[in-house]
Tab-separated table of C-alpha atoms in Angstrom:
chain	number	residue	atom	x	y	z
W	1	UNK	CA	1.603	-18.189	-33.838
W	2	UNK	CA	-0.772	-18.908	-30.776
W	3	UNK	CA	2.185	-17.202	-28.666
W	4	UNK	CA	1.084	-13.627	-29.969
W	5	UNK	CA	-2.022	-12.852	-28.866
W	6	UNK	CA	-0.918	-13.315	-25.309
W	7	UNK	CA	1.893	-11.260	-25.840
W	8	UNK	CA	-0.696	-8.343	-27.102
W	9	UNK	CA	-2.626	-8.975	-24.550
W	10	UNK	CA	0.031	-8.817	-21.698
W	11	UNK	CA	1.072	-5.514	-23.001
W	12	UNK	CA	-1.602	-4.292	-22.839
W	13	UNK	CA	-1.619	-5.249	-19.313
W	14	UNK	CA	1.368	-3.707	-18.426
W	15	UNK	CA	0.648	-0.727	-20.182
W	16	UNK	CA	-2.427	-0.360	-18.171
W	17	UNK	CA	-0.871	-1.303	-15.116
W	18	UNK	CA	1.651	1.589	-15.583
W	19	UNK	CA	-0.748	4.331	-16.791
W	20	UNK	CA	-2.661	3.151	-13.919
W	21	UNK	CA	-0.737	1.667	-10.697
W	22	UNK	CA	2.838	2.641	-11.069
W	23	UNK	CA	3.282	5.870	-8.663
W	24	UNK	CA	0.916	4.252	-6.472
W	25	UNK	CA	2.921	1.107	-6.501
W	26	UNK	CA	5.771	2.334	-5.870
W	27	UNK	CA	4.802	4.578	-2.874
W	28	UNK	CA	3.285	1.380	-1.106
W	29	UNK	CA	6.307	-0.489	-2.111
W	30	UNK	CA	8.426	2.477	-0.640
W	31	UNK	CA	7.116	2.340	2.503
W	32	UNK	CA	7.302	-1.226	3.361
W	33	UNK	CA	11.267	-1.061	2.135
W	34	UNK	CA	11.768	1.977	4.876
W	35	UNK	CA	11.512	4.589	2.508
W	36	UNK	CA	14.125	3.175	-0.088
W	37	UNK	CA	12.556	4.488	-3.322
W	38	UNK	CA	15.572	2.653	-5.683
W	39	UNK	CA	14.639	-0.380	-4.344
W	40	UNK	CA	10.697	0.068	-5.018
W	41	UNK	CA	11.283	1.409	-8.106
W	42	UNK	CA	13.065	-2.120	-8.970
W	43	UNK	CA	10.235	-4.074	-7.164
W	44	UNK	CA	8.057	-2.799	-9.343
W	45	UNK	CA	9.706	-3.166	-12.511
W	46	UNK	CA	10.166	-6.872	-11.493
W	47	UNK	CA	6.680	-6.580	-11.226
W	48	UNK	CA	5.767	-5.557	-14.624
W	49	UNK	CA	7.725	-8.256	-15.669
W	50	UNK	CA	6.529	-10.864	-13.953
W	51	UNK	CA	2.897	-9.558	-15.171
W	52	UNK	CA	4.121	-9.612	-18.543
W	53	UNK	CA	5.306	-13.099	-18.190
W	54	UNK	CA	1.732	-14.146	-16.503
W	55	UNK	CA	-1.428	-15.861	-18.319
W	56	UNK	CA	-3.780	-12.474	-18.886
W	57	UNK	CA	-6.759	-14.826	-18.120
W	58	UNK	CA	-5.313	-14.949	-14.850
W	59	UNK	CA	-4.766	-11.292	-13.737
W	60	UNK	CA	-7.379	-9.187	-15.835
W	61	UNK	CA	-9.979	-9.277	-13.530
W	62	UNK	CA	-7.954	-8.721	-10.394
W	63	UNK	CA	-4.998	-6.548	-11.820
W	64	UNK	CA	-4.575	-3.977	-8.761
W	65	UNK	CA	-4.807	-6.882	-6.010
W	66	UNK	CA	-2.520	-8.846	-7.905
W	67	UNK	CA	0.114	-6.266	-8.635
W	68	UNK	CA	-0.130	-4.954	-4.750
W	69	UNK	CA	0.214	-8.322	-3.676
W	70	UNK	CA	3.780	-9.141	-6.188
W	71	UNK	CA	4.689	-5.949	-4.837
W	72	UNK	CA	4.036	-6.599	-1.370
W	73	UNK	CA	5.240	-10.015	-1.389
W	74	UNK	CA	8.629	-9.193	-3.102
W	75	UNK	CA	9.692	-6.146	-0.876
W	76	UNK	CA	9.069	-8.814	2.063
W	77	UNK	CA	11.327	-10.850	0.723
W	78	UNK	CA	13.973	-8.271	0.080
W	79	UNK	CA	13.954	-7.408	3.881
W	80	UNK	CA	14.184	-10.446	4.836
W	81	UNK	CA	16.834	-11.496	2.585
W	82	UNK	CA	18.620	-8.019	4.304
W	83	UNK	CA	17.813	-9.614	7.406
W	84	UNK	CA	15.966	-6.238	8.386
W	85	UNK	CA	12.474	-7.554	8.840
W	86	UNK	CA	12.309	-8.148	12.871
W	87	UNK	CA	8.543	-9.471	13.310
W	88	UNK	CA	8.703	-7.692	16.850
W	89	UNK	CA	9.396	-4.670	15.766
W	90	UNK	CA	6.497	-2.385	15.453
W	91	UNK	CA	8.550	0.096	13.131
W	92	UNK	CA	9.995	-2.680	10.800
W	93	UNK	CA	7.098	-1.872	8.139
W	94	UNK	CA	6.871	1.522	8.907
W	95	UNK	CA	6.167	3.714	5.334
W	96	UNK	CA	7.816	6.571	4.283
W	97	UNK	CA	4.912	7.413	2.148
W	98	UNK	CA	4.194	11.047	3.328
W	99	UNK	CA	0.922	12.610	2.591
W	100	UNK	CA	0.078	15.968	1.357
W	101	UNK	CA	-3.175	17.510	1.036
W	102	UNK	CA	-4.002	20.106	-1.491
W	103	UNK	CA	-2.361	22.915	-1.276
W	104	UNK	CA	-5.921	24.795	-1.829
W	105	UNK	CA	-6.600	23.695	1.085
W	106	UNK	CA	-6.832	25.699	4.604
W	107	UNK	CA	-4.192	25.738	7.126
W	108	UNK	CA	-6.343	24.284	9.583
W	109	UNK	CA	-7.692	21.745	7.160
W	110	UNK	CA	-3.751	20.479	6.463
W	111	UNK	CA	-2.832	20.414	10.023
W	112	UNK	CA	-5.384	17.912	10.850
W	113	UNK	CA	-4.305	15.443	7.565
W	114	UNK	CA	-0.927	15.748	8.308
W	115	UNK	CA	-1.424	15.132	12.016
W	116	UNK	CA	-3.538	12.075	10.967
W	117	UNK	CA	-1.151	10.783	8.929
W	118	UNK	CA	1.456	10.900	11.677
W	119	UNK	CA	-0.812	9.246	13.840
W	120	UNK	CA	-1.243	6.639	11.357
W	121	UNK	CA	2.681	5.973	11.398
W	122	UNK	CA	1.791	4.644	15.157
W	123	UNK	CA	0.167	2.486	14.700
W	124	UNK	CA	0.687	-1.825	14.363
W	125	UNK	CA	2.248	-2.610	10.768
W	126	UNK	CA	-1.086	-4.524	9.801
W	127	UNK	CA	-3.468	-1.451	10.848
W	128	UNK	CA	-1.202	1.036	8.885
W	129	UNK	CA	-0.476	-1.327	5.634
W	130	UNK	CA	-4.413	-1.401	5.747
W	131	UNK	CA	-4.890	2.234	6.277
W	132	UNK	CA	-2.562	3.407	3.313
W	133	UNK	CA	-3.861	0.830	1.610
W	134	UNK	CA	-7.638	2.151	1.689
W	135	UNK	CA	-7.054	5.511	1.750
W	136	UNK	CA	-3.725	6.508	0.337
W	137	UNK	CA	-4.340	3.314	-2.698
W	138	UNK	CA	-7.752	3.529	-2.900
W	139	UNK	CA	-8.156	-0.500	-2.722
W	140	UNK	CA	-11.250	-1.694	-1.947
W	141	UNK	CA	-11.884	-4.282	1.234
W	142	UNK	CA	-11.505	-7.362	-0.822
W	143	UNK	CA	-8.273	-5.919	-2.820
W	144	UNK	CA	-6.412	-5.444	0.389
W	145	UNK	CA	-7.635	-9.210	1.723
W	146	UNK	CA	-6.016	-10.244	-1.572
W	147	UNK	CA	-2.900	-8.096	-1.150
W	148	UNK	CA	-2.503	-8.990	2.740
W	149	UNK	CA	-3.988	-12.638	2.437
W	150	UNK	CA	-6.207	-12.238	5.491
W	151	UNK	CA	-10.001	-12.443	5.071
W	152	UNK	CA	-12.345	-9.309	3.921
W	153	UNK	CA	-13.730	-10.133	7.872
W	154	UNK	CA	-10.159	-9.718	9.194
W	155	UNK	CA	-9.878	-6.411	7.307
W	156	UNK	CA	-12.390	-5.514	8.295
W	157	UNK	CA	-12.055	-5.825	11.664
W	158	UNK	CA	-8.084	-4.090	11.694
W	159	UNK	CA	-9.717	-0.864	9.757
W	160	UNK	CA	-12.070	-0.407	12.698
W	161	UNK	CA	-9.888	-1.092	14.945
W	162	UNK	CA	-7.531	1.372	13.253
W	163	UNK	CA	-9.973	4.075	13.119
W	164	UNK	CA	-11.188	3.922	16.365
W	165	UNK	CA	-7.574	4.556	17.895
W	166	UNK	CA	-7.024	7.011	15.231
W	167	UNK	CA	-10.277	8.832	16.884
W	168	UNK	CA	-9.047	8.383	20.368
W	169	UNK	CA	-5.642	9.692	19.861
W	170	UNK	CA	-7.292	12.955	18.268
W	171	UNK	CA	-9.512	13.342	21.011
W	172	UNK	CA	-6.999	13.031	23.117
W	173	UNK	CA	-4.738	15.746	21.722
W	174	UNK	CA	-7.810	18.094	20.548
W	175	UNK	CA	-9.000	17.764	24.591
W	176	UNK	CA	-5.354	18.588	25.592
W	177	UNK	CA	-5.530	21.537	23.076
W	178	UNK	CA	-8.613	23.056	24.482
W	179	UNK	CA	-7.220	22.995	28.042
């Protein structure tokens, strides 16, 4: 009888996790699988299971890190098992994940976040899977050191890094613009 309280427990967990994390889940998981929403879709799910099938004392306290990181991890291993994942290739984790601002919002206003975003898609795979994950996921500094496995230092250091040539490449084009 032990058996169900952890089985209450873990649905609970993956009820939350769904209510919670699924779109966002499976955008992220979308984008490292070159826009192949099927395929995320199934990461996910395989997911859920597996968080089903996990100790709740183990994931409670960490549930979006750990859910982004099965994700991540399993979506590597699907390209790599497709033999698509070339670590020299810049594009190879390149997300489909497109963003759109509010419609409310000006023209001007959605030019620029669109024009971000594309600028974003230029950048290394590590500075644009910590990008979308901050801003697009909402994941805090330590969540995406637990999804990526480098060091809240480390991600640190690619989001500046990331923004700065993000600001560079706008004032580039805005100086172009006004000439």
């Amino acid at each position: 009888m032990s058996v169900q309280p952890h089985q209450d427990e873990a649905s609970l967990l993956v009820r939350r996790a769904l209510d919670q994390y699924e779109s966002n889940l499976i955008a992220y998981t979308a984008g490292i699988l070159n826009g192949d929403y099927e395929r995320a879709r199934d990461v996910v799910q395989d997911s859920l299971l597996k968080l089903y099938l996990t100790d709740p004392e183990k994931v409670r306290d960490n549930l979006k890190a750990w859910l982004f990181t099965v994700c991540r991890n399993r979506a590597l291993d699907i390209l790599r098992k497709d033999h698509r994942l070339d670590i020299g290739n810049e594009d190879a984790l390149t997300g489909a994940v497109s963003y759109d601002p509010d419609p409310s919002e000006n023209a001007d206003s959605h030019e620029l976040h669109a024009r971000i975003w594309e600028l974003v898609d230029k950048l290394r795979p590590n500075q644009r899977e910590v990008i979308r994950l901050k801003f697009m996921h909402d994941c805090s500094y330590q969540q995406i050191a637990d999804v990526t496995g480098l060091t809240v230092g480390n991600v640190g250091f690619i989001m500046h890094v990331a923004i700065k040539k993000l600001r560079e490449h706008l004032n580039r084009e805005l100086a172009t613009r006004s000439n």
